[in-house]
Short mmCIF file of C-alpha atoms in Angstrom, two decimals:
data_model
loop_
_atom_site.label_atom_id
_atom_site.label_comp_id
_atom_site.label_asym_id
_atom_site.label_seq_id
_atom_site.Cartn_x
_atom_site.Cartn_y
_atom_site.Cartn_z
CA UNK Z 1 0.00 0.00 0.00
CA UNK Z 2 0.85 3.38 -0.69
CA UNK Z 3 1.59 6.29 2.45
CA UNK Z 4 2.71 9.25 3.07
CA UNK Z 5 5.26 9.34 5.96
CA UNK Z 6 7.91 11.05 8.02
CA UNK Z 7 10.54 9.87 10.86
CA UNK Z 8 11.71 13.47 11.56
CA UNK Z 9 10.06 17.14 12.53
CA UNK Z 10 10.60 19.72 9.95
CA UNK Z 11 8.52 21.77 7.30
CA UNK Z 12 6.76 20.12 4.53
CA UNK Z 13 9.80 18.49 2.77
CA UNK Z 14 10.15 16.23 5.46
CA UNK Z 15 7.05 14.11 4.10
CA UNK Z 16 7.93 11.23 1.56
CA UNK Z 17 5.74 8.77 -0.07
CA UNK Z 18 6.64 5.25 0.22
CA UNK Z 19 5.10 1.60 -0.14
CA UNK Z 20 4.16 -0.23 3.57
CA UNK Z 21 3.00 -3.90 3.73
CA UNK Z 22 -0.68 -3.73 4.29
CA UNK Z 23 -1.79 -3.70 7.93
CA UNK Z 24 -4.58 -6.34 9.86
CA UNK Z 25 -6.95 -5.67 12.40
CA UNK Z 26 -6.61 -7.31 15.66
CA UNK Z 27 -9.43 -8.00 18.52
CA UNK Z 28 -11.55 -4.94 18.53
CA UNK Z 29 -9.95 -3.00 15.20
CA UNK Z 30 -10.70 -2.19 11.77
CA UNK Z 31 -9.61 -1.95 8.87
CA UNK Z 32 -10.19 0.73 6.24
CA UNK Z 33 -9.17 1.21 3.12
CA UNK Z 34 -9.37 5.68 2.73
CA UNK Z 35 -11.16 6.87 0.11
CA UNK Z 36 -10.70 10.73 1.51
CA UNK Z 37 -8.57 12.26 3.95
CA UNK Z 38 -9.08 15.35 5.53
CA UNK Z 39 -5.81 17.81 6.86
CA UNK Z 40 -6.54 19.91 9.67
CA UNK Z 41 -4.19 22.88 11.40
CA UNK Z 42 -2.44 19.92 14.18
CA UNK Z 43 -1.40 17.53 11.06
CA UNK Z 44 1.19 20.18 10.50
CA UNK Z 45 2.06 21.53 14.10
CA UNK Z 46 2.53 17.77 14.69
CA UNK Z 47 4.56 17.56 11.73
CA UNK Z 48 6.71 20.45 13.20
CA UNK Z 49 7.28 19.48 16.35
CA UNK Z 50 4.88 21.66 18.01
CA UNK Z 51 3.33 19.02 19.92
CA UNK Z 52 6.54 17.61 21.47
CA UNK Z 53 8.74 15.11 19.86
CA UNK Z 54 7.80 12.10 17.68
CA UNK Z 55 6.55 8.73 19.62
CA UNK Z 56 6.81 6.85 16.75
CA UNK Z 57 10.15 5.86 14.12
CA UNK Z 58 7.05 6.89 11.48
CA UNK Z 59 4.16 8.94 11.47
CA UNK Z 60 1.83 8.74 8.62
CA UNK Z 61 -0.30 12.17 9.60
CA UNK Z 62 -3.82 12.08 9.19
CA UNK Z 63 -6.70 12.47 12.06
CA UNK Z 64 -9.41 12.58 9.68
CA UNK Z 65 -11.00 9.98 7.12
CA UNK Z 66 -13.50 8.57 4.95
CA UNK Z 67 -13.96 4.88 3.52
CA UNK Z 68 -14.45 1.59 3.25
CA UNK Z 69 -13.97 -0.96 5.87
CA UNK Z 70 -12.14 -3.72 4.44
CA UNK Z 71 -11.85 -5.99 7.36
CA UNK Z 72 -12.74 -6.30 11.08
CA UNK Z 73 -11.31 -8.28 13.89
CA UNK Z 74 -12.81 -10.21 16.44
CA UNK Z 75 -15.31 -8.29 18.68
CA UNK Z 76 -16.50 -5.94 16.38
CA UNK Z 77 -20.13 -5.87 15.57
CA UNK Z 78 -21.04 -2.24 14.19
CA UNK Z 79 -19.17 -1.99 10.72
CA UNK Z 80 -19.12 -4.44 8.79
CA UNK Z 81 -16.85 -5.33 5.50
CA UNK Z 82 -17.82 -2.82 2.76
CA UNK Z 83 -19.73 -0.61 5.03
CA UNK Z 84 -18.80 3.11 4.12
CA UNK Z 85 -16.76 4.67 7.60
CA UNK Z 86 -15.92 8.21 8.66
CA UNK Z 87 -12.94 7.78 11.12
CA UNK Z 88 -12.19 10.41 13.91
CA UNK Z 89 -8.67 11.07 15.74
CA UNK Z 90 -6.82 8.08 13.22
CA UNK Z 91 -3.64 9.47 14.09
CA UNK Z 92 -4.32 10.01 18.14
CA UNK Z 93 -1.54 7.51 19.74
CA UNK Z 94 -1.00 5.63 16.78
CA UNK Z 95 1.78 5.89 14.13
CA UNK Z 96 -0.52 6.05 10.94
CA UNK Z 97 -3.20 7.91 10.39
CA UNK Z 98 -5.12 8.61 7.02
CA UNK Z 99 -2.58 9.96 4.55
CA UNK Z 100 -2.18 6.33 4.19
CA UNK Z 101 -4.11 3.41 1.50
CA UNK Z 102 -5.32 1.67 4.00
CA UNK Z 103 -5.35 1.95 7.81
CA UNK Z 104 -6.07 -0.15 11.26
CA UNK Z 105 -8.19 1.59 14.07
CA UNK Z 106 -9.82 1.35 17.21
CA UNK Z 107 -13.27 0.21 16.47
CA UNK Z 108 -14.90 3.18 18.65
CA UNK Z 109 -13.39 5.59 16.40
CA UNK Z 110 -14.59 4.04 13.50
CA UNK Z 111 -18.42 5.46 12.37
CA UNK Z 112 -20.92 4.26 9.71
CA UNK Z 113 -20.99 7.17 7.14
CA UNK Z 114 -25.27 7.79 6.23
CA UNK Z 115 -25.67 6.73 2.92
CA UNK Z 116 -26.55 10.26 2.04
CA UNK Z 117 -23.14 11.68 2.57
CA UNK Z 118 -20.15 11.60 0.02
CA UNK Z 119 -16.79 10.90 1.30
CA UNK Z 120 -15.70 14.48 0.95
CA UNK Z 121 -18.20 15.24 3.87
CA UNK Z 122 -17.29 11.88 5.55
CA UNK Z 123 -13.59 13.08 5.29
CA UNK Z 124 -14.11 16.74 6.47
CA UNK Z 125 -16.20 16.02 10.07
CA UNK Z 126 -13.73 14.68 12.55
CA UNK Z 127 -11.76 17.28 14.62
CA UNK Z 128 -13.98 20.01 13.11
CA UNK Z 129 -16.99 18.82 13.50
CA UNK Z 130 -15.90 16.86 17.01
CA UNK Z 131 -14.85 20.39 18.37
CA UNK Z 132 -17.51 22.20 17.30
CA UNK Z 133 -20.42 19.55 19.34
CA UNK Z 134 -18.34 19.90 22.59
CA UNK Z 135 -18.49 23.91 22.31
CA UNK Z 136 -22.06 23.83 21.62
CA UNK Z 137 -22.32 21.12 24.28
CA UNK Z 138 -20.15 22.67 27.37
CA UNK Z 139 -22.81 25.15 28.74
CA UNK Z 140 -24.68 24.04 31.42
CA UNK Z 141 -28.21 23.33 30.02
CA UNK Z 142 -27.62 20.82 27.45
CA UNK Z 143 -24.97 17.63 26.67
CA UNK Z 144 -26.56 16.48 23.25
CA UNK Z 145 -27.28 18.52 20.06
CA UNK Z 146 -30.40 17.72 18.04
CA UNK Z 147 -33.57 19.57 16.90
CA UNK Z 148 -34.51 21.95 19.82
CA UNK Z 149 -31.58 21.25 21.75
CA UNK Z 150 -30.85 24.23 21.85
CA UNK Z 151 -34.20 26.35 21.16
CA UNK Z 152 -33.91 29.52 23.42
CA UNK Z 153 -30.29 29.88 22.79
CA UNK Z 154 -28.20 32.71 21.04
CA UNK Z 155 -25.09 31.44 20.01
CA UNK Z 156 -21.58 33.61 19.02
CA UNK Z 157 -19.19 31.88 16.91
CA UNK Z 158 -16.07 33.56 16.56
CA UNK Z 159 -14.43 32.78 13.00
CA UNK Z 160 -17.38 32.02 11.03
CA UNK Z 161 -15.34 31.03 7.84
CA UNK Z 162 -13.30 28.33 9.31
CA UNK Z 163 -13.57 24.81 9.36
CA UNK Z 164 -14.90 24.26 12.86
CA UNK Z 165 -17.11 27.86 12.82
CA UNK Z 166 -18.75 26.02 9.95
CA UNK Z 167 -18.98 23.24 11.62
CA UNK Z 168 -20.77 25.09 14.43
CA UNK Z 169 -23.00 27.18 12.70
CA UNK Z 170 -24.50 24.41 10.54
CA UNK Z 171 -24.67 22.17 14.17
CA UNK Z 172 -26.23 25.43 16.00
CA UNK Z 173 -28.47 26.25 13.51
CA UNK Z 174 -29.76 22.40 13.14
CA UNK Z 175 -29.99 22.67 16.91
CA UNK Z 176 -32.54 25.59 17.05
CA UNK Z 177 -30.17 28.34 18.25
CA UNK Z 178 -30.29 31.89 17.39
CA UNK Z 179 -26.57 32.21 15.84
CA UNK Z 180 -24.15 34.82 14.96
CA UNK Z 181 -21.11 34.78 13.39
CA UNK Z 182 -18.15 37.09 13.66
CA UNK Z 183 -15.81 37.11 10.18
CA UNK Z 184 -13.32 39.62 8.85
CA UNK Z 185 -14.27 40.42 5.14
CA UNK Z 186 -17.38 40.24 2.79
CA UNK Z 187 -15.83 36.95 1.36
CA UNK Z 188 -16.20 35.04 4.76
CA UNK Z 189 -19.34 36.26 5.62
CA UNK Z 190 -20.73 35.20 2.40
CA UNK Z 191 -19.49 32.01 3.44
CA UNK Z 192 -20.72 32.21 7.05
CA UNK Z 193 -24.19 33.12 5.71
CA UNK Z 194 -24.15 29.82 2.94
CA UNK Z 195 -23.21 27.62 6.12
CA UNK Z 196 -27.00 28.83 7.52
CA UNK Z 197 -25.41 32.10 9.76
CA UNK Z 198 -28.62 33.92 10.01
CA UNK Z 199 -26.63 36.97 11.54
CA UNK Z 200 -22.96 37.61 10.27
CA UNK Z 201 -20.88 40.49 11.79
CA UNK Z 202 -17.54 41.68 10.28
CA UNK Z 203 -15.80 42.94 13.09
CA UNK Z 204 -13.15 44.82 11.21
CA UNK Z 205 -16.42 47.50 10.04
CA UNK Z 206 -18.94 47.28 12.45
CA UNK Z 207 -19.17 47.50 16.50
CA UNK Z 208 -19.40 43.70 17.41
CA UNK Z 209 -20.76 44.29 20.89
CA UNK Z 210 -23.81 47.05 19.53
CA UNK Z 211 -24.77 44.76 16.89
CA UNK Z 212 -25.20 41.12 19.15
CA UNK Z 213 -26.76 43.58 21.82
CA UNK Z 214 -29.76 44.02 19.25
CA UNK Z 215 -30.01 40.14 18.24
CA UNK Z 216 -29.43 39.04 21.86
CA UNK Z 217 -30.65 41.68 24.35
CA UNK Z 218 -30.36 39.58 27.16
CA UNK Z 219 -26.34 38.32 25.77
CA UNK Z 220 -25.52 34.90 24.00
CA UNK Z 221 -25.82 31.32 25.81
CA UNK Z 222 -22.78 30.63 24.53
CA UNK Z 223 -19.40 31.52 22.81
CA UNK Z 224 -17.42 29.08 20.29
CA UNK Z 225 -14.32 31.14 20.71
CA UNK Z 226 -11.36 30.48 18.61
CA UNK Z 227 -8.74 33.58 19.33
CA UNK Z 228 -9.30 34.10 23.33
CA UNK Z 229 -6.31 36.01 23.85
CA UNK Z 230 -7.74 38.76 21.06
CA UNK Z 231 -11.75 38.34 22.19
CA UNK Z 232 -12.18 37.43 25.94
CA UNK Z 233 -12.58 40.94 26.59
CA UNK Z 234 -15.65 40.96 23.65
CA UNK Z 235 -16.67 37.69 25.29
CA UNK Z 236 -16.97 38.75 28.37
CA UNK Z 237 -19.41 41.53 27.47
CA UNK Z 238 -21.61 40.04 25.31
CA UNK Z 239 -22.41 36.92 26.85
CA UNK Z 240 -25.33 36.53 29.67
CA UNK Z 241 -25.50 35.74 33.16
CA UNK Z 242 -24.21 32.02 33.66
CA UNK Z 243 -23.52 31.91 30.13
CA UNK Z 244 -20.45 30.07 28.57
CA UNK Z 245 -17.12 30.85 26.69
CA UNK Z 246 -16.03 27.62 24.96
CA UNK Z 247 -12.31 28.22 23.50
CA UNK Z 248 -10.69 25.50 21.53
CA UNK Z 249 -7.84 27.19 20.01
CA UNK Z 250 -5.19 29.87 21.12
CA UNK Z 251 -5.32 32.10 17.67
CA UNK Z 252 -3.99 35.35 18.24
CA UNK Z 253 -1.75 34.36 21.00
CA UNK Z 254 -1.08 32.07 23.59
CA UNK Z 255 -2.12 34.14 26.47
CA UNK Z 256 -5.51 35.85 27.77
CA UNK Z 257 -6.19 38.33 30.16
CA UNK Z 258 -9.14 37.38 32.45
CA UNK Z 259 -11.25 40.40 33.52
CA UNK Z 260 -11.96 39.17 36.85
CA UNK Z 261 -14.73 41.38 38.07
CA UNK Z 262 -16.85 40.71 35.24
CA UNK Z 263 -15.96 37.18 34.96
CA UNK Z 264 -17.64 36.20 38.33
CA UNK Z 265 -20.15 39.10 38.35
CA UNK Z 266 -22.02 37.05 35.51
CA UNK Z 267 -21.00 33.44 36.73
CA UNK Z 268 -19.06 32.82 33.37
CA UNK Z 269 -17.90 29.54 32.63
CA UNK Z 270 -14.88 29.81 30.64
CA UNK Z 271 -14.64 26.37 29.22
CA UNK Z 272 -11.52 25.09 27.22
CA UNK Z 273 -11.39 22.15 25.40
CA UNK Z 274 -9.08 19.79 23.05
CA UNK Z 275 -10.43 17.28 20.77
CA UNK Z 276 -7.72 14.55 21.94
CA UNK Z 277 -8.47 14.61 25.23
CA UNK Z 278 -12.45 14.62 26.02
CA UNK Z 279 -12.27 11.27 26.42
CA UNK Z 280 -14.88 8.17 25.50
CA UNK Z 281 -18.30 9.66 26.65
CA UNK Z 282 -17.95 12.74 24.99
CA UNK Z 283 -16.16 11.45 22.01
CA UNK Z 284 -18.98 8.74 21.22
CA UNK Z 285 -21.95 11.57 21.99
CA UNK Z 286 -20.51 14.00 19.51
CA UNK Z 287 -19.93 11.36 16.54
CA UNK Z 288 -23.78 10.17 17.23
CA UNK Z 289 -25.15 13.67 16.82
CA UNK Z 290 -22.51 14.31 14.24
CA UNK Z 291 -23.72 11.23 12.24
CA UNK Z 292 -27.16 11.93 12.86
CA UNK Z 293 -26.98 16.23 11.73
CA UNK Z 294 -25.34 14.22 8.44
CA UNK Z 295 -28.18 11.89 8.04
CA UNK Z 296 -30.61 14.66 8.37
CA UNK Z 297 -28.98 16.87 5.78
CA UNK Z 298 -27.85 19.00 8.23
CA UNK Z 299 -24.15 19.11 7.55
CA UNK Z 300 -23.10 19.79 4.18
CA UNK Z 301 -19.59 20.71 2.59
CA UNK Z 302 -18.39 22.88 -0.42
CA UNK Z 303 -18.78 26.33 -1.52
CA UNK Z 304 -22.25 26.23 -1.49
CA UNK Z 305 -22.12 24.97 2.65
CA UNK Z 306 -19.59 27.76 3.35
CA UNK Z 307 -16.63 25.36 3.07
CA UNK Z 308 -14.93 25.27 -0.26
CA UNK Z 309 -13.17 21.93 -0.54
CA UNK Z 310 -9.63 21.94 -2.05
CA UNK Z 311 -8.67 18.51 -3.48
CA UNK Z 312 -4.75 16.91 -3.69
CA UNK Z 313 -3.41 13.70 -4.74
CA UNK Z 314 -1.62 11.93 -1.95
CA UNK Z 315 1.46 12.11 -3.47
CA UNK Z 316 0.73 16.11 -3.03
CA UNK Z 317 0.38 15.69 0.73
CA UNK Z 318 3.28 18.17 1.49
CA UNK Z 319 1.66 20.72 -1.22
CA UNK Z 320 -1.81 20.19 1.19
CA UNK Z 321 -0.10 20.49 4.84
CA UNK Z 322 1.32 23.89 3.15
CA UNK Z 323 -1.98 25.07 2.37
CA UNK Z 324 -3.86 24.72 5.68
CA UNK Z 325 -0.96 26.47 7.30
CA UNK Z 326 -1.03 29.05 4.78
CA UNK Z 327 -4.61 29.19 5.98
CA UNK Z 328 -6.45 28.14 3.15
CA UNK Z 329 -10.16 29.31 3.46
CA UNK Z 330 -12.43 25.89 3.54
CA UNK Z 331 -11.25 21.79 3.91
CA UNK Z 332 -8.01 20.64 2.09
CA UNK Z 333 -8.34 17.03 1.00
CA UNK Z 334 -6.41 14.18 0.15
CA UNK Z 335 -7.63 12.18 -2.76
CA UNK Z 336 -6.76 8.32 -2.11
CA UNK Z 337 -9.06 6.44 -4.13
#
């Protein structure tokens, strides 16, 4: 089988393709041969050592996938051979990921793609869609996303245009909340209003705070924050009493000052979060009502969903980790099959 793969940090040129001797599943694994892989912003911070050193001799990068299950090991009931998979965290204490032919995981991360959904969409949910569920999910009123979940509920998404914004606003909007979205030019807030954004703020032109005050009186429910260290301060005044900041990136910088006073004085919870670390019940939760906002037509992909895809061959993987960290507006793919 084909890969992608590197045994050393370093920019782009460190990836090389090779040939690997195809992998088995053991008890309780899978095996899937990718049709689609998805690159997200920690493929390449892994890749440059931004996460610590390699674990492994090899890493073939790659958290997010779409395919066909090939094989299954004992124990597995829920996939089946030739059932069509999204996978989620693929790369997550393992050595190879999805920028590989075919690829061995743990049968929890391993998710029956609706029949509905094309393995561009299949390849694209993962981390972003993963994230965006545990925002939406960390305020104190609800733990599940679904029609009405969140009815009642003004929602800010910081970042509109970007893969997990999208993410959110189409699982917010699905979800019955009131949503705005904060983007920085007329391009991303045309995509922030194809995703479903009802209300779309550019906060390089307008006054941020004036304009949610007269969608939300009262303040958003909740924040999907993805620069804290440039918008706590925003946060902070827009959201409501015992409402809830949800950050899941450190855009902007790696530091936040925490206005104190008006922290407790509206019984904030500041909520971060990383997609590697929620651990089993929250992981399983969010692919369920991931799966399900796909089955119901509720998550969508491309220009049209606010998320123009941008297609490479695998043997252009370094050409693709180069363009997300360029910061490519919409979902680079890997074309494997």
């Amino acid at each position: 089988m084909r890969a992608v793969v590197y045994s050393e940090t370093g920019p782009s040129s460190v990836l090389r393709l090779v040939e690997r001797p195809e992998p088995r599943p053991g008890p309780g694994e899978v095996l899937v041969r990718i049709v689609r892989a998805g690159v997200n912003p920690t493929d390449w911070k892994f890749r440059v050592g931004g996460m610590g050193p390699l674990a492994h001799d090899e890493v073939a990068p790659g958290q997010d996938g779409a395919g066909v299950v090939e094989e299954v090991g004992a124990g597995v009931t829920h996939v089946a051979a030739g059932d069509r998979v999204w996978l989620v965290l693929a790369q997550h204490g393992r050595a190879h990921g999805t920028a590989s032919e075919l690829t061995v995981q743990p049968a929890e991360l391993v998710v029956r793609l609706p029949d509905e959904a094309s393995y561009d969409l299949g390849a694209s949910l993962g981390v972003p869609a993963v994230t965006a569920h545990r925002a939406l999910t960390a305020g104190e009123s609800t733990g599940r996303l679904g029609p009405g979940a969140l009815a009642g509920q003004a929602v800010l998404v910081a970042g509109g245009a970007g893969a997990v914004g999208n993410a959110a606003i189409q699982l917010a909007v699905w979800s019955g909340a009131t949503v705005v979205t904060t983007v920085s030019s007329p391009e991303k807030a045309a995509l922030a209003r194809a995703a479903g954004a009802p209300h779309v703020v550019d906060y390089r032109t307008e006054d941020v705070a004036a304009r949610i005050a007269e969608i939300a009186p009262e303040g958003v429910d909740l924040v999907v924050e993805v620069a804290p260290a440039d918008n706590l301060g925003l946060d902070l005044e827009v959201v409501r009493n015992r409402g809830t900041i949800a950050f899941y990136a450190n855009n902007g910088g790696d530091e936040a000052t925490l206005p104190v006073r008006p922290s407790f004085a509206k019984n904030v919870r500041i909520q971060g979060l990383l997609l590697y670390t929620l651990g089993a019940d929250l992981l399983a939760a969010a692919t369920e009502d991931v799966s399900a906002a796909v089955a119901a037509g509720a998550l969508r992909v491309g220009e049209e969903a606010g998320l123009p895809l941008h297609h490479y061959d695998l043997a252009e993987t370094a050409a693709a980790h180069d363009a997300v960290e360029s910061g490519a507006v919409g979902k680079v793919l890997i074309d494997l099959g």
